[in-house]
PDB file of C-alpha atoms (C1' of nucleotides) in Angstrom:
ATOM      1  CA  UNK A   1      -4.077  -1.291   3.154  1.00 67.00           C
ATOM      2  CA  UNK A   2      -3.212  -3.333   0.149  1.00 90.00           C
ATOM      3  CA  UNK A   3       0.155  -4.230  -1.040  1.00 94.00           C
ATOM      4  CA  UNK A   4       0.755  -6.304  -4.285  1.00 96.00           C
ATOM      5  CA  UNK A   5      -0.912  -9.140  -3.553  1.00 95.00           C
ATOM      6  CA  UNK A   6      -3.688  -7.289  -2.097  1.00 96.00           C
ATOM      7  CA  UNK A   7      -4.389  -4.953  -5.082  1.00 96.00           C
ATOM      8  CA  UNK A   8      -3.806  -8.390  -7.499  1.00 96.00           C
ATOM      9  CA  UNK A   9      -6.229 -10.629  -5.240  1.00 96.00           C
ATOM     10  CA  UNK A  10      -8.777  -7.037  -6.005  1.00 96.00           C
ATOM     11  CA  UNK A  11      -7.880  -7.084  -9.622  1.00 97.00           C
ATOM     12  CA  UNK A  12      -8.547 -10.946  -9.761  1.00 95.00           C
ATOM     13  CA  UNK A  13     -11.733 -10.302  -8.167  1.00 95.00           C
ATOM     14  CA  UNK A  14     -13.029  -7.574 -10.089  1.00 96.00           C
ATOM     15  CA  UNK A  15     -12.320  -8.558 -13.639  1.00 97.00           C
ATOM     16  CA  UNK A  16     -14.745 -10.928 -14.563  1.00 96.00           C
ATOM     17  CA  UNK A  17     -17.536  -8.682 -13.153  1.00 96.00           C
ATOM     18  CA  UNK A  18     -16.231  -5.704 -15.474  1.00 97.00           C
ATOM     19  CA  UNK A  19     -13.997  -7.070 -18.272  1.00 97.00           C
ATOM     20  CA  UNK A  20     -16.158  -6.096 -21.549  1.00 98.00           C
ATOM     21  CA  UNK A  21     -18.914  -4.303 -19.113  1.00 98.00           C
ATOM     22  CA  UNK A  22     -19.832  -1.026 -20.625  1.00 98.00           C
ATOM     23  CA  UNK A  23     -20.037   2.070 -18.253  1.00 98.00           C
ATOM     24  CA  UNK A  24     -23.829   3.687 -17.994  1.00 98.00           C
ATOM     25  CA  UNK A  25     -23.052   6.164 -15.431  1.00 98.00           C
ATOM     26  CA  UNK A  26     -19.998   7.607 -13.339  1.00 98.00           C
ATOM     27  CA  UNK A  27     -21.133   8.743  -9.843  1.00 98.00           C
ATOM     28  CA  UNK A  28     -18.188  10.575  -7.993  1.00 98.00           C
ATOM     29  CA  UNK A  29     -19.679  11.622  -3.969  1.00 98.00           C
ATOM     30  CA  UNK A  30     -16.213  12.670  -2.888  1.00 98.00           C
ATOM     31  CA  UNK A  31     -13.880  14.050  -5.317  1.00 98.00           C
ATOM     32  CA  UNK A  32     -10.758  14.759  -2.663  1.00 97.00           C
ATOM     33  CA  UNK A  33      -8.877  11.901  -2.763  1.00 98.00           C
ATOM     34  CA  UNK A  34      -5.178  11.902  -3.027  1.00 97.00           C
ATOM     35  CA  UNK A  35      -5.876  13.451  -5.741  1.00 97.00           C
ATOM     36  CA  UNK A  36      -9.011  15.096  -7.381  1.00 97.00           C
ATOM     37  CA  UNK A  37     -11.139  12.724  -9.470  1.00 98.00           C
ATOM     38  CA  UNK A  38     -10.631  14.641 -12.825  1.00 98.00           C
ATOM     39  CA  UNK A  39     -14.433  16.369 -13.903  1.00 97.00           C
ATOM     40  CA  UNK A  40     -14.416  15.199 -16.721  1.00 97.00           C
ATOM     41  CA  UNK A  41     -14.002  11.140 -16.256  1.00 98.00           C
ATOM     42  CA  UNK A  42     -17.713  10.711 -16.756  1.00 98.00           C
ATOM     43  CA  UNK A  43     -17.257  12.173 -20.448  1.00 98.00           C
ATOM     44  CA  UNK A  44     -14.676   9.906 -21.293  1.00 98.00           C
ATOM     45  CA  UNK A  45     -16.120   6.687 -20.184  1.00 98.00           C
ATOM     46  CA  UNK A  46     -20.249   6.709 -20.427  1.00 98.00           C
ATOM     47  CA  UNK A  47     -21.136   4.150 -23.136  1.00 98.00           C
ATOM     48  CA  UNK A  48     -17.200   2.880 -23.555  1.00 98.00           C
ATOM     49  CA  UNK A  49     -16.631  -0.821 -22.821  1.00 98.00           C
ATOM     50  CA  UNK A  50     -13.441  -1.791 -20.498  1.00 98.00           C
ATOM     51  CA  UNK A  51     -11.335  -3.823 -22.627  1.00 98.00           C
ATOM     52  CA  UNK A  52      -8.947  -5.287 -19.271  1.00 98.00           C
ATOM     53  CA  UNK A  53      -7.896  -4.969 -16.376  1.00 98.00           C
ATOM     54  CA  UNK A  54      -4.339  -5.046 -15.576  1.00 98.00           C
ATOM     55  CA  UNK A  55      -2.152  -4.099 -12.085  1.00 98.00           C
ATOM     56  CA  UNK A  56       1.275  -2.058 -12.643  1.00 98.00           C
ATOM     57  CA  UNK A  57       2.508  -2.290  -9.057  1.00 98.00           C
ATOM     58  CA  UNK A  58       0.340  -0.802  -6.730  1.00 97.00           C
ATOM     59  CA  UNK A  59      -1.909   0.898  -9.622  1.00 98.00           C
ATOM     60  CA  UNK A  60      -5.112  -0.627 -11.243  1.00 98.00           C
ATOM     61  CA  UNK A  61      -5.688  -0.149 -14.742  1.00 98.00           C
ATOM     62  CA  UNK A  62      -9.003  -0.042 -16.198  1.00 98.00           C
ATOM     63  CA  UNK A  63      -8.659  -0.617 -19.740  1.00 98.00           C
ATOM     64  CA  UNK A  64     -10.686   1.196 -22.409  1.00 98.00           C
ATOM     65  CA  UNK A  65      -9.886   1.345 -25.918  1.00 98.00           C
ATOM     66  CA  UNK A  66      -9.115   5.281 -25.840  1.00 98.00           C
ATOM     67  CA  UNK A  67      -7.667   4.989 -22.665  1.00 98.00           C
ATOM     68  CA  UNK A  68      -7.240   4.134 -18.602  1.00 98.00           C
ATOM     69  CA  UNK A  69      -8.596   4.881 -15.692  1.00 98.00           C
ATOM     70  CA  UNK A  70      -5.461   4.454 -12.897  1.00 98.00           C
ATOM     71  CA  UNK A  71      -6.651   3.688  -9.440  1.00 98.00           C
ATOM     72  CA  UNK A  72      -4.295   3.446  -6.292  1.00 98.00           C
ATOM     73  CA  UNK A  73      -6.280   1.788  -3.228  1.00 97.00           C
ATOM     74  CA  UNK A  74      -3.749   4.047  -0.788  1.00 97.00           C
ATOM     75  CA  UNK A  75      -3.922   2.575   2.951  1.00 96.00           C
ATOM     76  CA  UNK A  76      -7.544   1.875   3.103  1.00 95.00           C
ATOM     77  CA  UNK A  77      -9.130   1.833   0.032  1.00 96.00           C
ATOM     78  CA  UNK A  78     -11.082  -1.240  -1.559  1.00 93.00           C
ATOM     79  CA  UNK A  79     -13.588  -2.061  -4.407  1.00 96.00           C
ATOM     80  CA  UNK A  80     -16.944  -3.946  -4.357  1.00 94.00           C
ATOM     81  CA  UNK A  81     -19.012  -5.515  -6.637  1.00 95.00           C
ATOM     82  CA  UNK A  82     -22.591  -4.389  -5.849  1.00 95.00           C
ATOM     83  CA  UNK A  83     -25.789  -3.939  -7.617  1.00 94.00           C
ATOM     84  CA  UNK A  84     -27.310  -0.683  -8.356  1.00 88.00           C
ATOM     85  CA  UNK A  85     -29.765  -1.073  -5.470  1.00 90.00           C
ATOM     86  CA  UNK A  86     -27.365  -1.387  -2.850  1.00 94.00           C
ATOM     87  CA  UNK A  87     -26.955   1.461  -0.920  1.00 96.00           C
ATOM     88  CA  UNK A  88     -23.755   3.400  -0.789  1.00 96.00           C
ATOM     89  CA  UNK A  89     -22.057   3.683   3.109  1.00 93.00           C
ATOM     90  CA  UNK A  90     -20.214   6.345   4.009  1.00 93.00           C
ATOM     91  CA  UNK A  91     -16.578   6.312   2.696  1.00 96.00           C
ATOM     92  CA  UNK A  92     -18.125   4.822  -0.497  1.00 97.00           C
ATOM     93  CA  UNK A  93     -16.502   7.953  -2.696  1.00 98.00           C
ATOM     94  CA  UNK A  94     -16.768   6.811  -6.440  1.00 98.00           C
ATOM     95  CA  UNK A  95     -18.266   4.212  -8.456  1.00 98.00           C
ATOM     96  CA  UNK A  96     -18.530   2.899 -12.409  1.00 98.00           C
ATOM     97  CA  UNK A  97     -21.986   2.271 -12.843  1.00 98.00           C
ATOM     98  CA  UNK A  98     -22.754  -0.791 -15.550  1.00 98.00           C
ATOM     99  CA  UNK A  99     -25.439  -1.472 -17.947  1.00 97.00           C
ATOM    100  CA  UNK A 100     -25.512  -5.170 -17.060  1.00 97.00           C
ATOM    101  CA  UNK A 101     -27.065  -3.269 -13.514  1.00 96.00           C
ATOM    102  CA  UNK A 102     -23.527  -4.308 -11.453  1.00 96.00           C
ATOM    103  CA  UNK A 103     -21.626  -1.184 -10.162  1.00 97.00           C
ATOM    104  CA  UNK A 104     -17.784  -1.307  -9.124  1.00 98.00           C
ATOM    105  CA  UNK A 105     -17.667   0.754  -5.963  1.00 97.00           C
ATOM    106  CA  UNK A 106     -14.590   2.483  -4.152  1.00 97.00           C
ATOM    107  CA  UNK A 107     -14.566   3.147  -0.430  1.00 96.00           C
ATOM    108  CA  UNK A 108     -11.612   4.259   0.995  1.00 97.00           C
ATOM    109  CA  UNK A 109     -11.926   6.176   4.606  1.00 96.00           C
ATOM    110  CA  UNK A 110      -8.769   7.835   4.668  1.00 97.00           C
ATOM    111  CA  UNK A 111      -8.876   8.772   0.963  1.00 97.00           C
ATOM    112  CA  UNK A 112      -5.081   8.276   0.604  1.00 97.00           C
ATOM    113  CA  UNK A 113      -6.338   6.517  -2.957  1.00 97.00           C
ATOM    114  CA  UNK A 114      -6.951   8.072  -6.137  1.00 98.00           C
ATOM    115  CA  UNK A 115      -9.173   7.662  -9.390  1.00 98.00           C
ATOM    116  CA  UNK A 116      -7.072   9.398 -12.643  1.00 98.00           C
ATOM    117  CA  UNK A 117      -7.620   8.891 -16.302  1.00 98.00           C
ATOM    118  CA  UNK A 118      -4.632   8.779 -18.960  1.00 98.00           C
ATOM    119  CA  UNK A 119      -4.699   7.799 -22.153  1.00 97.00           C
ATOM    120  CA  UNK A 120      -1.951   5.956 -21.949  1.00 97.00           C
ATOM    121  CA  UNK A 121      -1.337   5.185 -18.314  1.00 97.00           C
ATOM    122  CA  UNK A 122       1.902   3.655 -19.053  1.00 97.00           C
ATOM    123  CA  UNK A 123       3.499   7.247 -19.267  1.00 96.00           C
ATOM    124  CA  UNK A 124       1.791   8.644 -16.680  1.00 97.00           C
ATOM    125  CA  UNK A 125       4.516  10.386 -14.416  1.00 96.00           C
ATOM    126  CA  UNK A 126       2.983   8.006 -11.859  1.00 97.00           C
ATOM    127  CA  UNK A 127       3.698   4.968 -13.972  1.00 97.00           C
ATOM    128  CA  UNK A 128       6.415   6.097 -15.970  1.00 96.00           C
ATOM    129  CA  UNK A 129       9.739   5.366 -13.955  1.00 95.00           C
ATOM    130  CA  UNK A 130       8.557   2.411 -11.987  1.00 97.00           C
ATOM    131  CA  UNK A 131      10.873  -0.161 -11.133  1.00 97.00           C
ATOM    132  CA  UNK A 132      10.271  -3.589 -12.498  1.00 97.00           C
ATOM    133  CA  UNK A 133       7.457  -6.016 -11.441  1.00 98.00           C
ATOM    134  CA  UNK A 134       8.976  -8.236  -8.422  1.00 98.00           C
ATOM    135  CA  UNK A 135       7.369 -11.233 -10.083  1.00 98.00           C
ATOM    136  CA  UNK A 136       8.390 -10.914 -14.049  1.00 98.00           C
ATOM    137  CA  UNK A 137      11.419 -11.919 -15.145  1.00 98.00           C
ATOM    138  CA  UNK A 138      13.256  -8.412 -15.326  1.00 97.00           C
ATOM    139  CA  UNK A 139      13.443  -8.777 -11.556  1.00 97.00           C
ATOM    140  CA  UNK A 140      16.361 -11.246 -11.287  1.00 97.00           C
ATOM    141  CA  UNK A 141      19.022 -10.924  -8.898  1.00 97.00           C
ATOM    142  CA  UNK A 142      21.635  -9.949 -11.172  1.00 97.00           C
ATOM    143  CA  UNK A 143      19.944  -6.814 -11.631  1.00 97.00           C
ATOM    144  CA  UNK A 144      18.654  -6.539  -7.752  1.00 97.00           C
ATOM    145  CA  UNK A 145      22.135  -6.802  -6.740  1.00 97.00           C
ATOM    146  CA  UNK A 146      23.134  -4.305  -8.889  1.00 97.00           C
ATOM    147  CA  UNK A 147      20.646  -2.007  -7.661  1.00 96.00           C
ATOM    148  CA  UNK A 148      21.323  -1.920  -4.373  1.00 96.00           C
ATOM    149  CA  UNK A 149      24.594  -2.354  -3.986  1.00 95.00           C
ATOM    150  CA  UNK A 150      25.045   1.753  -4.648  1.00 92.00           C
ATOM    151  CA  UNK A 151      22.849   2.217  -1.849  1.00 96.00           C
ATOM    152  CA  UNK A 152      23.934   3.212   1.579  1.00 95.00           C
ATOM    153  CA  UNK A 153      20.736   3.088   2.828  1.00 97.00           C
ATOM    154  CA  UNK A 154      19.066   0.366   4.918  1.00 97.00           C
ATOM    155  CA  UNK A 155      18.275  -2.452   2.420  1.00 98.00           C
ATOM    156  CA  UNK A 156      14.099  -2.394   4.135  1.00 97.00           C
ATOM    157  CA  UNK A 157      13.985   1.243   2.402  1.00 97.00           C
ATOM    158  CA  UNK A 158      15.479   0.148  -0.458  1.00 98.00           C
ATOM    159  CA  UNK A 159      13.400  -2.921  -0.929  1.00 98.00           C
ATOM    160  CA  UNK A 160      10.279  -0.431  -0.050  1.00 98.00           C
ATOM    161  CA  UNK A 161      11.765   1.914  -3.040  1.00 97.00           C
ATOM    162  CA  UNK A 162       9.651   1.711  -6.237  1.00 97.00           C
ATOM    163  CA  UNK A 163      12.309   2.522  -8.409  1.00 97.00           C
ATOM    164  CA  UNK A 164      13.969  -0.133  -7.528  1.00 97.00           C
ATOM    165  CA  UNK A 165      11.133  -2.855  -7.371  1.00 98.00           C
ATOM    166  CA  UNK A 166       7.267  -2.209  -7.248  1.00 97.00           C
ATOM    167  CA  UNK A 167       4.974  -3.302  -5.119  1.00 96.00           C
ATOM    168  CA  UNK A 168       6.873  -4.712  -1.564  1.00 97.00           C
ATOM    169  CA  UNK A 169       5.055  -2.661   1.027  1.00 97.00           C
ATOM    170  CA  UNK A 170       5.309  -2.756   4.713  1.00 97.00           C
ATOM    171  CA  UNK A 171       4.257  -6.336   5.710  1.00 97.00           C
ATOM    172  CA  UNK A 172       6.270  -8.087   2.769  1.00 97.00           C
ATOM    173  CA  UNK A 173       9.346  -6.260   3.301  1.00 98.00           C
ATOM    174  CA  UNK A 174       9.637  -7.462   6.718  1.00 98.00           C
ATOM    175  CA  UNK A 175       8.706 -11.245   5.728  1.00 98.00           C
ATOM    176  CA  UNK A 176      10.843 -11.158   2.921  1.00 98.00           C
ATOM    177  CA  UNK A 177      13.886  -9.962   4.887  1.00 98.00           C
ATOM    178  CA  UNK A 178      13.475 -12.793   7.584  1.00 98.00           C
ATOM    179  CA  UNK A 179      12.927 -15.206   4.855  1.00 98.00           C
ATOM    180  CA  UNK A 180      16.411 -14.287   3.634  1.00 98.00           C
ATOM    181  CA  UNK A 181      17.766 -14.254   6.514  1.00 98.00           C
ATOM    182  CA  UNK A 182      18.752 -10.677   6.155  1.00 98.00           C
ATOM    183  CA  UNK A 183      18.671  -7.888   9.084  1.00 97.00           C
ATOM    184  CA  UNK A 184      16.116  -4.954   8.051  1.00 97.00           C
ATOM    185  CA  UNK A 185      19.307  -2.376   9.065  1.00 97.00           C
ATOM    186  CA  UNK A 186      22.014  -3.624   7.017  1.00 97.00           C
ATOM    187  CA  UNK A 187      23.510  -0.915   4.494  1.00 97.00           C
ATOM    188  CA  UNK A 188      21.669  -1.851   0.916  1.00 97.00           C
ATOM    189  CA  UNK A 189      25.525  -2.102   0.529  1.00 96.00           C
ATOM    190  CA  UNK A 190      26.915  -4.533   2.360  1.00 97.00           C
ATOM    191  CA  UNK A 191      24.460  -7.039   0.647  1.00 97.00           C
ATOM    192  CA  UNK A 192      26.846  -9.686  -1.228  1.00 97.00           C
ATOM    193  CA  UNK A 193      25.750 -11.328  -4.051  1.00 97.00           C
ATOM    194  CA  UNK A 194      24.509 -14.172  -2.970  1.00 97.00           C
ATOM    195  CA  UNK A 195      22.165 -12.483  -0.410  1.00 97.00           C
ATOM    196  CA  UNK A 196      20.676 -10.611  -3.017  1.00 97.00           C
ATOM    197  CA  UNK A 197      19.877 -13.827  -4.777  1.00 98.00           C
ATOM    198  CA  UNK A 198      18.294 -15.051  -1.998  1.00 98.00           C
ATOM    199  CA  UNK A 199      16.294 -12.160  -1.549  1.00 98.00           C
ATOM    200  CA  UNK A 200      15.174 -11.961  -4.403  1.00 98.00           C
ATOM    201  CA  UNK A 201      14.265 -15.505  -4.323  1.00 98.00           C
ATOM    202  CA  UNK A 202      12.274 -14.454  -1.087  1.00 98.00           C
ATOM    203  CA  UNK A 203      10.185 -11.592  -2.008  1.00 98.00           C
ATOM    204  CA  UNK A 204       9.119 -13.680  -5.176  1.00 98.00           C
ATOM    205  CA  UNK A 205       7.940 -17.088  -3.243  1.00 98.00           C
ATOM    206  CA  UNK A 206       6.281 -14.874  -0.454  1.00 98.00           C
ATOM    207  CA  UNK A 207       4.379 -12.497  -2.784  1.00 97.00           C
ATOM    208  CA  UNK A 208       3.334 -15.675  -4.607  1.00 97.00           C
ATOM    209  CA  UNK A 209       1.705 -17.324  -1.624  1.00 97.00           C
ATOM    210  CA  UNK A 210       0.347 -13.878  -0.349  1.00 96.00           C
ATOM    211  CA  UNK A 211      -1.451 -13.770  -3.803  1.00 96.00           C
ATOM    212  CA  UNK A 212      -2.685 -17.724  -3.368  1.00 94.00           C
ATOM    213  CA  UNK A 213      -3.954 -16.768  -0.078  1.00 94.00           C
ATOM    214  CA  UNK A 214      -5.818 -14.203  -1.159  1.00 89.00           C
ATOM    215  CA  UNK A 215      -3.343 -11.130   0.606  1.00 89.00           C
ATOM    216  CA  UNK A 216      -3.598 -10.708   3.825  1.00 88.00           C
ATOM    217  CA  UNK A 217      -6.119  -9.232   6.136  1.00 86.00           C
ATOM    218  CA  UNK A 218      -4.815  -6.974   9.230  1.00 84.00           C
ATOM    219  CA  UNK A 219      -7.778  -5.424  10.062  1.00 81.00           C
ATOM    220  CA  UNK A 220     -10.359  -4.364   6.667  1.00 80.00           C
ATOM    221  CA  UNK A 221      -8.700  -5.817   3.235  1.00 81.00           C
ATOM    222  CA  UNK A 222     -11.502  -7.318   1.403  1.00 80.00           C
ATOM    223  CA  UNK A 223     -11.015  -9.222  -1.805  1.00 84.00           C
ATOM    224  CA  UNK A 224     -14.033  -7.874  -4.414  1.00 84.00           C
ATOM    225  CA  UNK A 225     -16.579 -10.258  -3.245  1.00 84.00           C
ATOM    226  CA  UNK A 226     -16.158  -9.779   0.533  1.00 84.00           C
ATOM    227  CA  UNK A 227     -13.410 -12.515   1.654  1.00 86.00           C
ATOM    228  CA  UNK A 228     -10.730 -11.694   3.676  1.00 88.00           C
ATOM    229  CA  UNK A 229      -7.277 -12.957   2.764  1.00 90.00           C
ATOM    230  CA  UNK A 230      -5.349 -15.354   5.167  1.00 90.00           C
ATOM    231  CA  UNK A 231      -2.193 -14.426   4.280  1.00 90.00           C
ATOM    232  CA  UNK A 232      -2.285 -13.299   7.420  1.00 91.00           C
ATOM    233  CA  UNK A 233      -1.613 -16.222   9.439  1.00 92.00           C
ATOM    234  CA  UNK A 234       1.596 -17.314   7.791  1.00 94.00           C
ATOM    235  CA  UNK A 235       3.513 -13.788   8.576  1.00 96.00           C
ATOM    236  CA  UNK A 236       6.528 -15.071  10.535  1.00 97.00           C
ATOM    237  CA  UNK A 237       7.725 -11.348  12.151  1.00 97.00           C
ATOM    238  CA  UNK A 238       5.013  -8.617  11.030  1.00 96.00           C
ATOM    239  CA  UNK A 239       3.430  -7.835  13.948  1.00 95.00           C
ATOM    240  CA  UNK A 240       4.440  -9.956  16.522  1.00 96.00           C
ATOM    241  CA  UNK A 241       6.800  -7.918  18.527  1.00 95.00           C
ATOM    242  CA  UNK A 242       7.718  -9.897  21.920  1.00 94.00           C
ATOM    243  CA  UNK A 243       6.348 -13.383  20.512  1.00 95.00           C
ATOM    244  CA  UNK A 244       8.460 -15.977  19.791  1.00 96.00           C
ATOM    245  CA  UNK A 245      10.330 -16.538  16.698  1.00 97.00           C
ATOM    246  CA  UNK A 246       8.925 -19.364  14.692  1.00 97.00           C
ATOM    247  CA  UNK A 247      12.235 -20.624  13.636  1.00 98.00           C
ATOM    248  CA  UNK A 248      13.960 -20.363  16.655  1.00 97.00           C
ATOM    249  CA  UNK A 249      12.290 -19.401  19.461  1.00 97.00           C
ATOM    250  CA  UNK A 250      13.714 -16.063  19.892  1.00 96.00           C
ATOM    251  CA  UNK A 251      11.999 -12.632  20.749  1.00 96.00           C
ATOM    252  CA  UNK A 252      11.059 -10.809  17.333  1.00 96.00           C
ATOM    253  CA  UNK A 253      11.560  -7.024  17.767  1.00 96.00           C
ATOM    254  CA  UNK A 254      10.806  -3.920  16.201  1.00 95.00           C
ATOM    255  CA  UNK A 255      12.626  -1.127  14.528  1.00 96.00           C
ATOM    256  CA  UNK A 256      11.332   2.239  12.592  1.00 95.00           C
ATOM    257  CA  UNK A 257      13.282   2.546   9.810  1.00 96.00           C
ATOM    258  CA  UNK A 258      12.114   4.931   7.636  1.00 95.00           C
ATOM    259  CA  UNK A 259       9.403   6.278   9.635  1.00 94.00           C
ATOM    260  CA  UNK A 260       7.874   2.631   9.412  1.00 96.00           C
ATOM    261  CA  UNK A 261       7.525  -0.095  12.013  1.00 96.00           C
ATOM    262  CA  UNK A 262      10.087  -2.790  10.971  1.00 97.00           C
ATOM    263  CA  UNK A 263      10.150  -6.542  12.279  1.00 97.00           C
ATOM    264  CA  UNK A 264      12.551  -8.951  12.461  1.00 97.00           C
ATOM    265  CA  UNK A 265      13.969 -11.707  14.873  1.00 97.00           C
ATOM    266  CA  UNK A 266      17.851 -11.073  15.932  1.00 96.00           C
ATOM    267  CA  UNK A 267      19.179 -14.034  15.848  1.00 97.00           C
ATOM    268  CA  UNK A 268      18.019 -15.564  12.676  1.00 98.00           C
ATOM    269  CA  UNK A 269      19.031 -11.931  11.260  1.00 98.00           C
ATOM    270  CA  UNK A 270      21.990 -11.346  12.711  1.00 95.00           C
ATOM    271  CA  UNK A 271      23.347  -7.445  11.671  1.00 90.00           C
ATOM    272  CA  UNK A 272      26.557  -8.121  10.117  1.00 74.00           C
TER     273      UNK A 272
ATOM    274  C1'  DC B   1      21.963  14.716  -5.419  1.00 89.48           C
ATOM    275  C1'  DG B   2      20.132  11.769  -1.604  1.00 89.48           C
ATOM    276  C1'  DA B   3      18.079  11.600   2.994  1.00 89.48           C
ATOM    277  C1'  DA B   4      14.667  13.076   6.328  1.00 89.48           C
ATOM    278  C1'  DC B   5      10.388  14.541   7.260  1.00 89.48           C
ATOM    279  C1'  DG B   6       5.736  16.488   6.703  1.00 89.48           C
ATOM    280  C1'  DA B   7       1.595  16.030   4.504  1.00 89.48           C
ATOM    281  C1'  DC B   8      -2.707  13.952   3.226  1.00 89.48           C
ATOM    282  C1'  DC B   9      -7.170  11.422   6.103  1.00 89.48           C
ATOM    283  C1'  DT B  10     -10.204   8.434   9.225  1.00 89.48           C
ATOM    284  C1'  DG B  11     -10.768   4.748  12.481  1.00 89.48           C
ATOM    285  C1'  DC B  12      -9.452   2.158  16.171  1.00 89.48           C
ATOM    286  C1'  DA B  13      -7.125   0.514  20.391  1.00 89.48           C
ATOM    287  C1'  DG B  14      -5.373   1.598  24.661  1.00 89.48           C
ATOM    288  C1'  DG B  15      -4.465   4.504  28.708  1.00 89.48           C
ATOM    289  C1'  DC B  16      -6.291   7.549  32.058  1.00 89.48           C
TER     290       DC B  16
ATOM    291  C1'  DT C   1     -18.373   6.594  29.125  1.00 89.48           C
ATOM    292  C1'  DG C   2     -15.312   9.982  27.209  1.00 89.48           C
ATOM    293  C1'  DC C   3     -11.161  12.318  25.963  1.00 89.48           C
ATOM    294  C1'  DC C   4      -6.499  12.088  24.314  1.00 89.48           C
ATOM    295  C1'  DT C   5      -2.625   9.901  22.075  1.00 89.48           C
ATOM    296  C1'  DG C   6      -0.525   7.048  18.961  1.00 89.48           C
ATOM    297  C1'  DC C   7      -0.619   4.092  15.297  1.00 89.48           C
ATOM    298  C1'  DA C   8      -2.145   1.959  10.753  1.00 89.48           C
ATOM    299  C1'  DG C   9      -1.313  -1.922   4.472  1.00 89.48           C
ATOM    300  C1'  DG C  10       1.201   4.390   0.757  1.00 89.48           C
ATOM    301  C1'  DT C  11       3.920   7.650  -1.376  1.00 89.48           C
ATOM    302  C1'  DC C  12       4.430  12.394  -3.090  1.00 89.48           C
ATOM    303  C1'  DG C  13       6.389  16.911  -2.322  1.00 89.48           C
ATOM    304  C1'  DT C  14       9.291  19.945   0.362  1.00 89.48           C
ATOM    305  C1'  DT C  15      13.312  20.976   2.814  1.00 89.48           C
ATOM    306  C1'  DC C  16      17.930  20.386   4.316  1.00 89.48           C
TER     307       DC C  16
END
DNA sequence: CGAACGACCTGCAGGC
DNA sequence: TGCCTGCAGGTCGTTC
């Protein structure tokens, strides 16, 4: 489900219900997630206070003062604010239960998320060689370019690496390549200089408004208290093979590129 | 070493 | 209505 702006518009959303809420209970229903939820969470968090919460790409971080709880929303995970009364649904696999009576609750069908605890999360093997964030100031096209132009590989994979830069999923790969004007097959090495700029440039400004809009909404994002995000309605290629181009009235088509649906119009990205 | 692919899951849409 | 197939916002681990 959620790329950057997704998991931000979640973290936005959740933080003033938890920020300095202390934990009264841990309830885990479904420990297979990606990854087990470790056993012994519940020790490490009953009667501790959450300090933050901050978003390293993809990951949440719940902030205590001995340590983090990492969670990773996968495809189809999101988090609610409920109260203790309300009833857990199916798919509703773990929850942080407050004094104050409010409960953050994760349901994620496909379970492709994951709930993990690190002191300090920041050297978690997850964490630890991430790229930089695509909207702080160590993603500049000097070093962009620089990254990718030892690539041979199609600059959409690249773009999707998180070595290189964190957080562009599916949806804002494909935007962020039409914005640029850029064709999702080009070798990452055949990118000049001044296309990487403007790439760069791209993924920043669309990430930006994704995050204003509140992410988008395909089929089940939810921000925290139940709004959709309308994102959605300003994608100019994802998912609208055989409609017209916005720009220029073309066909947009499709492409797998690393086993993921890729699109872009032709003739406003012309491959060479 | 990088590239390709399988794996992990459920839900839903579409075709028959 | 029901069954089957394919596809979906992610990304790690294995294999070549």
């Amino acid at each position: 489900m959620p790329e950057l702006p997704e998991v931000e518009t979640t973290r936005r959303g959740i933080e003033p219900h938890v920020k300095g809420g202390c934990v009264a209970d841990v309830i885990v229903r479904q420990p297979k997630l990606r990854w087990p939820i470790p056993v012994d969470l519940k020790q490490h968090l009953v009667g501790k206070k959450i300090r933050a919460v901050e978003r390293r790409a993809k990951y949440l971080l719940l902030n205590f003062e001995h340590g983090s709880v990492i969670m990773h929303l996968g495809m189809s995970g999101h988090l609610h604010i409920v109260t203790a009364k309300a009833a857990p649904e199916k798919h509703d696999h773990f929850e942080l239960q407050f004094d104050s009576g409010q409960v953050l609750r994760l349901r994620d069908p496909r379970r492709f998320g994951a709930v993990l605890w690190a002191e300090d999360p920041m050297l978690h093997p997850l964490l630890a060689k991430l790229g930089p964030e695509p909207l702080s100031p160590a993603f500049t096209a000097k070093y962009f370019f620089a990254a990718v132009s030892n690539k041979k590989a199609a600059i959409k994979k690249v773009l999707m690496d998180n070595a290189v830069v964190v957080g562009v999923g599916n949806i804002y790969a494909s935007e962020s390549l039409f914005a640029a004007n850029i064709h999702p097959e080009r070798p990452a090495n055949s990118i000049t200089e001044i296309e990487a700029k403007k790439l760069v440039t791209a993924v920043r400004k669309i990430l930006r408004a994704a995050i204003k809009q509140g992410g988008t909404t395909l089929r089940d994002f939810m921000s925290a208290d139940g709004k959709p995000g309308y994102f959605r309605h300003a994608l100019q290629v994802y998912g609208r093979v055989g409609e017209p181009c916005y720009t220029c009235g073309g066909e947009i088509e499709s492409v797998v590129i690393g086993q993921r649906n890729t699109f872009y119009c032709d003739s406003c990205q012309p491959l060479e």
